[in-house]
mmCIF file of C-alpha atoms and ligand atoms in Angstrom:
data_model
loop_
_atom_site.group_PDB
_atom_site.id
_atom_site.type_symbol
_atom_site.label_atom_id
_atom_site.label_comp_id
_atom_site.label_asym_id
_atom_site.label_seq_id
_atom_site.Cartn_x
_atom_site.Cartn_y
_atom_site.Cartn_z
ATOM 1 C CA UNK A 639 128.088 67.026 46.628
ATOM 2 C CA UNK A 640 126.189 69.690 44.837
ATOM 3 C CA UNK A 641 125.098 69.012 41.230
ATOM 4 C CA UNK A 642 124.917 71.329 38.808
ATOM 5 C CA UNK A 643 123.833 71.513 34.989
ATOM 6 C CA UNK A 644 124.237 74.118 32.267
ATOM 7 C CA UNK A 645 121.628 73.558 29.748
ATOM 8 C CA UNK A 646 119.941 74.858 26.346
ATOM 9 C CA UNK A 647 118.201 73.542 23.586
ATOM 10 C CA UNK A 648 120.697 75.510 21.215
ATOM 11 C CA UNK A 649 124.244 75.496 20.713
ATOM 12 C CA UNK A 650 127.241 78.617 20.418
ATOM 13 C CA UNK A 651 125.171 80.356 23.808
ATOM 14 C CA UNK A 652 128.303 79.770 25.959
ATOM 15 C CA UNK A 653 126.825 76.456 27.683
ATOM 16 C CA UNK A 654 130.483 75.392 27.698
ATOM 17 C CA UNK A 655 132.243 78.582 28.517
ATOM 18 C CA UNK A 656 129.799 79.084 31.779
ATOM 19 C CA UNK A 657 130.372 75.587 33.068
ATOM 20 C CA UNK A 658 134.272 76.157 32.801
ATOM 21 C CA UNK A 659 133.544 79.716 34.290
ATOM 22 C CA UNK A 660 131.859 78.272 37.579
ATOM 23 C CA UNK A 661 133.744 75.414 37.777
ATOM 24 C CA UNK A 662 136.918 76.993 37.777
ATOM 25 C CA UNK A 663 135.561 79.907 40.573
ATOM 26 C CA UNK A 664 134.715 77.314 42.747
ATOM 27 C CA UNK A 665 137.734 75.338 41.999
ATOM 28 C CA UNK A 666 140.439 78.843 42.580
ATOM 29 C CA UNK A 667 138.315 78.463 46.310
ATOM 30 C CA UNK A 668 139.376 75.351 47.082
ATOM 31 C CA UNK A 669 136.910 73.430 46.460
ATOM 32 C CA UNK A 670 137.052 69.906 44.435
ATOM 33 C CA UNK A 671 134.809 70.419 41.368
ATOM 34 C CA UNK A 672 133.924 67.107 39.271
ATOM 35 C CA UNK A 673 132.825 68.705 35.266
ATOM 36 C CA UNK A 674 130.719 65.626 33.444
ATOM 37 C CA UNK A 675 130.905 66.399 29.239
ATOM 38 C CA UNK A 676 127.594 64.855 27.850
ATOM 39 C CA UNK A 677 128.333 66.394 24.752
ATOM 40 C CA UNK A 678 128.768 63.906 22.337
ATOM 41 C CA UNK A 679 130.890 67.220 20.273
ATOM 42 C CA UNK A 680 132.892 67.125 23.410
ATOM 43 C CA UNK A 681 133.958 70.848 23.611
ATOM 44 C CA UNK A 682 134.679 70.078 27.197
ATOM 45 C CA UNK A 683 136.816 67.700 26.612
ATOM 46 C CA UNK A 684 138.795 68.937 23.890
ATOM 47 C CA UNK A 685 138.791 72.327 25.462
ATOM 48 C CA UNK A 686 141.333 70.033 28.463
ATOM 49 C CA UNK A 687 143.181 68.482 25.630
ATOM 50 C CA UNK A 688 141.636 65.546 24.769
ATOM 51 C CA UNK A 689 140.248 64.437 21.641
ATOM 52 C CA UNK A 690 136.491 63.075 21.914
ATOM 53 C CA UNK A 691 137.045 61.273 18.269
ATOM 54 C CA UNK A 692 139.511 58.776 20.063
ATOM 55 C CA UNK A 693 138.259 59.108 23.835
ATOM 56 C CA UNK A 694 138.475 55.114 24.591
ATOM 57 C CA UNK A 695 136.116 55.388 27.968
ATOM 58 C CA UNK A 696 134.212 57.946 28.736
ATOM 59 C CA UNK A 697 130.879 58.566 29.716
ATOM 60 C CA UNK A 698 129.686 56.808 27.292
ATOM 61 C CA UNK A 699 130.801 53.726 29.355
ATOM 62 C CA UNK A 700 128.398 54.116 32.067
ATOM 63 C CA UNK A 701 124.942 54.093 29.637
ATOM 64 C CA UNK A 702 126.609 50.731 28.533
ATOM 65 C CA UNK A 703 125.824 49.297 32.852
ATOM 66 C CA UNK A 704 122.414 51.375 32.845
ATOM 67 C CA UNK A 705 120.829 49.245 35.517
ATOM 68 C CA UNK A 706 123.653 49.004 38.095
ATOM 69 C CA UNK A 707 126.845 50.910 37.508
ATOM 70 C CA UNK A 708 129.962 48.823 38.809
ATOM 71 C CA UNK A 709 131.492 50.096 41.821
ATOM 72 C CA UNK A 710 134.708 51.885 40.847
ATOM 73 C CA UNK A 711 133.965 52.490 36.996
ATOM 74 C CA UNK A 712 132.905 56.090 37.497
ATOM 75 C CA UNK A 713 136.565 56.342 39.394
ATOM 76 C CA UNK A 714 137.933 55.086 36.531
ATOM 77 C CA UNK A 715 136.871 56.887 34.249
ATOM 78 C CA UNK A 716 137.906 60.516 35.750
ATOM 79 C CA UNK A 717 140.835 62.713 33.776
ATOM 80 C CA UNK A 718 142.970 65.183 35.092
ATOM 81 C CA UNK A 719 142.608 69.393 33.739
ATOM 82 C CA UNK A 720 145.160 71.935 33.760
ATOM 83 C CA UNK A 721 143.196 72.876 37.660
ATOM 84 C CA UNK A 722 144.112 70.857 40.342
ATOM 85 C CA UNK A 723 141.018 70.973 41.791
ATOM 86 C CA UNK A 724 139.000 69.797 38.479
ATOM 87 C CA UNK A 725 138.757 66.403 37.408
ATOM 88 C CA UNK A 726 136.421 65.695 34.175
ATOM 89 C CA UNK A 727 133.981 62.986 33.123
ATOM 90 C CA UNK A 728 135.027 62.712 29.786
ATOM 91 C CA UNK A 729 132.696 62.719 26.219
ATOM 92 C CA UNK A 730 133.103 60.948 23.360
ATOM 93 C CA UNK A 731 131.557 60.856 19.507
ATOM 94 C CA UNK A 732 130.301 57.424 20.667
ATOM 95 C CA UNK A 733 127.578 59.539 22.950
ATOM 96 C CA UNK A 734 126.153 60.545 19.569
ATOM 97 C CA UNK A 735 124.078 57.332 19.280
ATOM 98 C CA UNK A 736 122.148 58.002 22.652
ATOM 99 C CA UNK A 737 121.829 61.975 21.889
ATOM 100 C CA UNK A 738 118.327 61.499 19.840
ATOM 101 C CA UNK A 739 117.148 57.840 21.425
ATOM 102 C CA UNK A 740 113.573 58.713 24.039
ATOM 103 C CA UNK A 741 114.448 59.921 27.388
ATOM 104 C CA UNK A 742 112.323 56.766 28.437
ATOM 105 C CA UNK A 743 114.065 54.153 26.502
ATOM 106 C CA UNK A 744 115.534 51.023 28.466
ATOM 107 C CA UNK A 745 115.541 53.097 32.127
ATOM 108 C CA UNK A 746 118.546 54.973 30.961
ATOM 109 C CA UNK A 747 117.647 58.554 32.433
ATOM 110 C CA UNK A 748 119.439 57.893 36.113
ATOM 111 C CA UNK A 749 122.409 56.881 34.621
ATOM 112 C CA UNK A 750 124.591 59.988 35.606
ATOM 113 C CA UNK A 751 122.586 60.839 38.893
ATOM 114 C CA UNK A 752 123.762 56.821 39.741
ATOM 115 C CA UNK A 753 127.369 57.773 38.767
ATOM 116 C CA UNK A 754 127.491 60.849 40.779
ATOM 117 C CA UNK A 755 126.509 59.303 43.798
ATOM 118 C CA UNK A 756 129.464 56.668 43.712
ATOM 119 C CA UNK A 757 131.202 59.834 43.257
ATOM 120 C CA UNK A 758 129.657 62.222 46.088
ATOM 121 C CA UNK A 759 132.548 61.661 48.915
ATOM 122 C CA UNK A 760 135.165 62.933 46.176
ATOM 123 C CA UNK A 761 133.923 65.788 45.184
ATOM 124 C CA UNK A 762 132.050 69.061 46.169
ATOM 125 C CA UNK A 763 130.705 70.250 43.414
ATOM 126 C CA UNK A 764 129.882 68.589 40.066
ATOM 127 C CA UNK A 765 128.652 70.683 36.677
ATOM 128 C CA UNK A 766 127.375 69.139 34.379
ATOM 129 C CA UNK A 767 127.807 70.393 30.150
ATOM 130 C CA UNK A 768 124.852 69.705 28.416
ATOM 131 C CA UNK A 769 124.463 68.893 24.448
ATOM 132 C CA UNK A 770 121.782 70.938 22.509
ATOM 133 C CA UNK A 771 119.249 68.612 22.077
ATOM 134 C CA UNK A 772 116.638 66.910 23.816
ATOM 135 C CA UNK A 773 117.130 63.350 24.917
ATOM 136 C CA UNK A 774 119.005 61.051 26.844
ATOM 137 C CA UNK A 775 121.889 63.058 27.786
ATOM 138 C CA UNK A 776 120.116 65.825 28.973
ATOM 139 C CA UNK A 777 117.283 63.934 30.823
ATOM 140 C CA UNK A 778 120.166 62.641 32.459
ATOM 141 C CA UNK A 779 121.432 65.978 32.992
ATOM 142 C CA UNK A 780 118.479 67.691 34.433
ATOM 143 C CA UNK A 781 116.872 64.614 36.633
ATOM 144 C CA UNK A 782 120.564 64.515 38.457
ATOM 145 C CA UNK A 783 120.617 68.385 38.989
ATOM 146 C CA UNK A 784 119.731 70.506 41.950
ATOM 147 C CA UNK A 785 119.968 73.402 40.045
ATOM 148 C CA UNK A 786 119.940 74.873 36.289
ATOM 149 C CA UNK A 787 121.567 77.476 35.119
ATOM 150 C CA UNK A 788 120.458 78.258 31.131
ATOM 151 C CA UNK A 789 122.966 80.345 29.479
ATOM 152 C CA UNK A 790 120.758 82.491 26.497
ATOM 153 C CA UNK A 791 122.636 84.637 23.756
ATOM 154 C CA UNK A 792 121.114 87.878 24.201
ATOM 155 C CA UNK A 793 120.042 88.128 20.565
ATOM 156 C CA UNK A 794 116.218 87.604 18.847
ATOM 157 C CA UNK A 795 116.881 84.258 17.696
ATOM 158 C CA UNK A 796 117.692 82.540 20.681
ATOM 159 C CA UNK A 797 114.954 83.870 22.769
ATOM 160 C CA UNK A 798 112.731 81.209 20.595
ATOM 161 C CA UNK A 799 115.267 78.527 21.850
ATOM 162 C CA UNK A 800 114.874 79.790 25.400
ATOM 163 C CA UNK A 801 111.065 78.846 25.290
ATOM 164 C CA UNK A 802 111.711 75.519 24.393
ATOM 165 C CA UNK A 803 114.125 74.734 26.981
ATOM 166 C CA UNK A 804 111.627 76.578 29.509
ATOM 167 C CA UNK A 805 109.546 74.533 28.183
ATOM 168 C CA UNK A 806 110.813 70.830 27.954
ATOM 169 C CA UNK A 807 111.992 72.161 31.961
ATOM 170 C CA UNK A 808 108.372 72.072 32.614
ATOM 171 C CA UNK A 809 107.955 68.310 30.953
ATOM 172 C CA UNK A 810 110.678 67.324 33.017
ATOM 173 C CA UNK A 811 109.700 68.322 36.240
ATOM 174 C CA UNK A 812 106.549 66.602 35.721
ATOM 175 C CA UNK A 813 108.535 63.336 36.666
ATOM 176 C CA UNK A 814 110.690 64.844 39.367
ATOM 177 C CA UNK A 815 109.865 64.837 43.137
ATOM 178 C CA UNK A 816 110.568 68.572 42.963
ATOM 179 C CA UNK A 817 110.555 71.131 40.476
ATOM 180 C CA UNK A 818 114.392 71.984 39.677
ATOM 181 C CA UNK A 819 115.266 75.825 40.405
ATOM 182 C CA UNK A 820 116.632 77.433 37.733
ATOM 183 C CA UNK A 821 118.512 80.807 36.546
ATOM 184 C CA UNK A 822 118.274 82.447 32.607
ATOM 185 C CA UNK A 823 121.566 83.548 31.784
ATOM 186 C CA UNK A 824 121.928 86.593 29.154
ATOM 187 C CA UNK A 825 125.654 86.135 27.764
ATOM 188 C CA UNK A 826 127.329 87.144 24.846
ATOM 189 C CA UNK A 827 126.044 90.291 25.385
ATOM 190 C CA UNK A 828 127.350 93.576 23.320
ATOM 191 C CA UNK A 829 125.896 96.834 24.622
ATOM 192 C CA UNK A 830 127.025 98.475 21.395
ATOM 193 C CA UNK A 831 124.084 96.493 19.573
ATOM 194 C CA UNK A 832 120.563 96.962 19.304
ATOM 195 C CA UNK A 833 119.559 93.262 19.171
ATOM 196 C CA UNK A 834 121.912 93.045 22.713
ATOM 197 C CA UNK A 835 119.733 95.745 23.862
ATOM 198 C CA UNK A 836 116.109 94.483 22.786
ATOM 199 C CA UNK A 837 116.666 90.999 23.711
ATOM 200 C CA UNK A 838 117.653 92.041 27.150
ATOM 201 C CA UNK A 839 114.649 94.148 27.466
ATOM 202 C CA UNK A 840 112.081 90.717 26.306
ATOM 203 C CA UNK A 841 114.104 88.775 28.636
ATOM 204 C CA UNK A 842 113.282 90.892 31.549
ATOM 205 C CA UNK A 843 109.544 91.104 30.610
ATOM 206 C CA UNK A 844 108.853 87.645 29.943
ATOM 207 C CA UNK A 845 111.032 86.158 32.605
ATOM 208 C CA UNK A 846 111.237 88.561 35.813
ATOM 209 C CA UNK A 847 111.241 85.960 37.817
ATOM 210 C CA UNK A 848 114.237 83.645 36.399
ATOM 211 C CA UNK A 849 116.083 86.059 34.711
ATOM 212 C CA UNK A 850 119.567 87.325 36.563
ATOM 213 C CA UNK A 851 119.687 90.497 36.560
ATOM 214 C CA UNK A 852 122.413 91.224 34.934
ATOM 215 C CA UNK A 853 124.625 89.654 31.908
ATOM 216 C CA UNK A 854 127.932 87.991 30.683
ATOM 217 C CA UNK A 855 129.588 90.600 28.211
ATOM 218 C CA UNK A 856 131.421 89.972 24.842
ATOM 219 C CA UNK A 857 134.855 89.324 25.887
ATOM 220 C CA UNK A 858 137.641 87.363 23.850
ATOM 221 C CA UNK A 859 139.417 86.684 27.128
ATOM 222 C CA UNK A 860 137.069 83.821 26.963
ATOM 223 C CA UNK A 861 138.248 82.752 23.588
ATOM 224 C CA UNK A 862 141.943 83.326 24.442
ATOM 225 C CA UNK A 863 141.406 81.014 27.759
ATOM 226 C CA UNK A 864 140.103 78.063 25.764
ATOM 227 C CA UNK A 865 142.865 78.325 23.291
ATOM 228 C CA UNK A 866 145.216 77.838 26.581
ATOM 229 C CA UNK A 867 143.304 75.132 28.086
ATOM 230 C CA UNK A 868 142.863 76.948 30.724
ATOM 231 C CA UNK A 869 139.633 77.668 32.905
ATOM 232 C CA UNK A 870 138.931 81.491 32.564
ATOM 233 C CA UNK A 871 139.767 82.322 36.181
ATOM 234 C CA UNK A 872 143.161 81.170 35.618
ATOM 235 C CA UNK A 873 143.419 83.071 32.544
ATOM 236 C CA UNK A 874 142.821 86.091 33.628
ATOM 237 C CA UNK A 875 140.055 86.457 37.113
ATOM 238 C CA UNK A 876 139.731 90.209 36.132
ATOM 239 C CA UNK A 877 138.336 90.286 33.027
ATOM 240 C CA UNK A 878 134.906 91.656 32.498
ATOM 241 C CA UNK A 879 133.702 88.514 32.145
ATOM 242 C CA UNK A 880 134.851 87.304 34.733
ATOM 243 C CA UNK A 881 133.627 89.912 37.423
ATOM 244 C CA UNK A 882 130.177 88.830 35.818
ATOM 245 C CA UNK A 883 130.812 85.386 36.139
ATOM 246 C CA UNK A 884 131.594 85.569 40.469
ATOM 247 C CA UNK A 885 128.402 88.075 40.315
ATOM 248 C CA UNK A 886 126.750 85.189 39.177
ATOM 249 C CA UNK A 887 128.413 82.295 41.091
ATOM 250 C CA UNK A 888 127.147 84.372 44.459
ATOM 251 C CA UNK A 889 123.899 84.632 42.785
ATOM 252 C CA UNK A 890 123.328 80.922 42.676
ATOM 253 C CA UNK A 891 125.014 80.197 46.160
ATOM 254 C CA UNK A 892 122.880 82.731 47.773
ATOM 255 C CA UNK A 893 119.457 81.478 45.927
ATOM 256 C CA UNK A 894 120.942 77.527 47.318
ATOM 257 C CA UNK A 895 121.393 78.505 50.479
ATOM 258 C CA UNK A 896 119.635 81.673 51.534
ATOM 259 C CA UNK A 897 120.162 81.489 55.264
ATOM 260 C CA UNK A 898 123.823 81.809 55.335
ATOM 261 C CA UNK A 899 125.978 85.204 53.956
ATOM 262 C CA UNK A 900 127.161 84.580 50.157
ATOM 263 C CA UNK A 901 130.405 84.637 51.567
ATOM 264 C CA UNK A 902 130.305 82.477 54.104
ATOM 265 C CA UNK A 903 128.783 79.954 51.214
ATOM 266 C CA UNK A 904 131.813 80.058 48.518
ATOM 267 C CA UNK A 905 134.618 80.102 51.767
ATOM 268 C CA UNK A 906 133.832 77.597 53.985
ATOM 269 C CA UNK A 907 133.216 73.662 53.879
ATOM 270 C CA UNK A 908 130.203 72.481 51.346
ATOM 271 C CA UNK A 909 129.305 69.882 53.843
ATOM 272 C CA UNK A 910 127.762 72.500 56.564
ATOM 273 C CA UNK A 911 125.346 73.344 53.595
ATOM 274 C CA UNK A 912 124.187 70.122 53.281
ATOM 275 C CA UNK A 913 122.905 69.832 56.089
HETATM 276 N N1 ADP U 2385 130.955 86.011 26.779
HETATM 277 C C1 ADP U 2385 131.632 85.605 25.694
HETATM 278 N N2 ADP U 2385 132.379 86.461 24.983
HETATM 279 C C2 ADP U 2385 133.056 86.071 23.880
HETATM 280 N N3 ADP U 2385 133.058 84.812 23.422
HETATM 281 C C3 ADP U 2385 132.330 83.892 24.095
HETATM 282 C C4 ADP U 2385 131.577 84.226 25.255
HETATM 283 N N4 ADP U 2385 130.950 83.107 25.706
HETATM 284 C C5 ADP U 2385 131.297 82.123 24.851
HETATM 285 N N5 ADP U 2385 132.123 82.579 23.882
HETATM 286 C C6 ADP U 2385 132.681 81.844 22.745
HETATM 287 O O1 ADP U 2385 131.586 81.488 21.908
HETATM 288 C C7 ADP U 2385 131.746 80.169 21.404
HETATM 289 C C8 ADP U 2385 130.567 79.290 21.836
HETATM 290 O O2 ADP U 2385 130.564 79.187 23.264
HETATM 291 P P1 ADP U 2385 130.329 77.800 23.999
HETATM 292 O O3 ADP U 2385 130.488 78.036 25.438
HETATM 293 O O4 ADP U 2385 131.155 76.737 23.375
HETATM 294 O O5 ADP U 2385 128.772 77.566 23.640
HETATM 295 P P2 ADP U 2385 127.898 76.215 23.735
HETATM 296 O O6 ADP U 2385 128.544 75.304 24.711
HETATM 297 O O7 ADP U 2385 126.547 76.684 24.174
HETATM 298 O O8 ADP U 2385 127.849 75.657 22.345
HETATM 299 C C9 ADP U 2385 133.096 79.690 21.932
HETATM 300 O O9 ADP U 2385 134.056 79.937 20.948
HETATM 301 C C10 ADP U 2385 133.351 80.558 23.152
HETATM 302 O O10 ADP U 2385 134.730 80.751 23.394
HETATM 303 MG MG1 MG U 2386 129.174 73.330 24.404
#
C-alpha cells in the first residue's frame, strides 16, 4: 500500500477537495483507495454523507488502543462512498480533544501508520485528509506518509501559512528515518486576478524545487461535486480541474517511481512498484 497525506497548516486551501481529487483518479483506474479523515470538522466525512457530530466509531477509536491496535478494529471501522473502489476511515468531533494535545504525548504519533498496516493487503492506496493545525493528527499524518502533497491557495496570505507547514515538515523529519518527499500545490487559482498572478510568481521563486509547475484553477465543478457526494472524477473527469488534477496525479507517480513510464505506473498492479 502506498500512503499518502494532504497537508497545511491552514484551512479553505482545498486540502479536502485534492484528497477526493486523487483518490477518486486512482479509484476510476481500478485501484482500491482507503481515504483516512483526521479532521476532527470532518469535511471528508460529511462530504460521503455522514455526519461527524454523531459518527459513533471512527478514527477516533484507534487513539483510544494507542499502544497495540486490536486486530480487526481498523476493519471495522471502514464505511462505504458513493465509489466502489473507496472505502473511508471515518472522523468525528470527538478527534477535537487530540487536535491541540503534543505530538509526543503518551506515544500516540504511530497510531495511524499502526492502523494502516493491518490494513495494507486491502488496499492500494491510502490518502490521508489532514486538519489545519499542528498536533497529534497530523504527526500522525505525516510520520505514516511516503509522500506529501501541500495544497497552497495561490493568494498573499497563505504563502505565510505555506512557510510554516515547510517548516514544521522540517521538525518532523528530524524524527523520521527519511526525509518525506513532498509537492506545493498552487490551487484555487484565478488567472483573472493579480494576487493569483503574484503569488504564483513568489511561489516559483522561493520554492523551485517543490513547487509543481503548474496549478488547480477556480472551478465550481468542484463545489457542484461535493454537493453530490460525489468524487470529482465522477462528476465530471473533464473539467478544468480535473485535467489539472491527472496532470498532477502523473506528477507524483512519476516523482514515486521514476524508472517506470507514468503510464505504466497509474495502469498496472501497485504491487510491481513496491518492489
Ligand atoms: N479549485 C477549486 N475551485 C473552486 N472551489 C474549490 C476549489 N478547491 C476547493 N474549492 C472549494 O473551496 C472550499 C474549501 O476547500 P477544501 O478542499 O474543503 O479546503 P480545506 O480542506 O483545505 O479546508 C470548498 O467549498 C471547496 O469545494
Ligand atoms: Mg478539509
Amino acid at each position: 500500500m502506498r500512503i499518502w497525506a494532504v497537508a497545511n497548516q491552514k484551512g479553505g486551501v482545498g486540502k479536502t477537495t485534492t484528497t477526493l481529487a486523487l483518490a477518486g483518479l486512482l479509484a476510476d483506474a481500478g485501484k482500491r483507495v482507503l481515504v483516512v479523515d483526521l479532521d476532527p470538522h470532518g469535511s471528508m466525512t460529511s462530504y460521503f454523507g455522514y455526519d461527524p457530530d454523531t459518527m459513533e466509531h471512527s478514527c477516533y477509536d484507534l487513539f483510544q488502543h494507542a499502544g497495540s491496535i486490536p486486530r480487526g478494529l481498523p476493519e471495522q471501522l471502514l464505511r462505504d462512498t458513493s465509489h466502489e473502489n473507496i472505502k473511508i476511515l471515518p472522523s468525528s468531533t470527538a478527534l477535537a480533544v487530540l487536535e491541540r494535545q503534543s505530538p509526543g504525548q503518551g506515544g500516540l504519533g504511530l497510531v495511524i501508520s499502526r492502523t494502516l498496516t493491518q490494513l495494507s493487503d486491502e488496499f492500494d492506496f491510502a490518502l490521508i485528509d489532514s486538519p489545519p493545525l499542528l498536533g497529534v493528527l497530523m504527526v500522525n499524518a505525516l510520520a505514516a506518509s511516503e509522500y506529501l502533497v501541500i495544497p497552497v491557495q495561490t493568494e498573499f496570505l497563505a504563502l505565510k501559512g505555506l512557510e510554516r507547514m515547510v517548516n514544521t515538515l522540517k521538525m518532523i523529519n528530524n524524527s523520521r528515518k527519511q526525509a518525506l518527499p513532498y509537492s506545493i500545490v498552487p490551487t484555487l487559482f484565478d488567472r483573472r486576478t493579480q494576487a493569483s498572478m503574484i503569488a504564483l510568481r513568489m511561489l516559483k521563486k522561493q520554492y523551485p524545487e517543490t513547487l509543481w509547475q503548474a496549478y488547480i484553477p477556480i472551478d465550481t465543478r468542484l463545489r457542484d461535486a461535493s454537493r453530490e457526494g460525489l468524487v470529482p472524477s465522477r462528476f465530471d473527469k473533464n473539467s478544468r480541474a480535473m485535467l489539472a488534477y491527472r496532470a498532477l496525479l502523473k506528477h507524483i507517480l512519476a516523482k514515486l517511481f521514476e524508472p517506470l513510464p507514468i503510464s505504466q505506473s497509474i495502469d498496472s498492479d501497485s504491487k510491481v512498484h513496491s518492489q
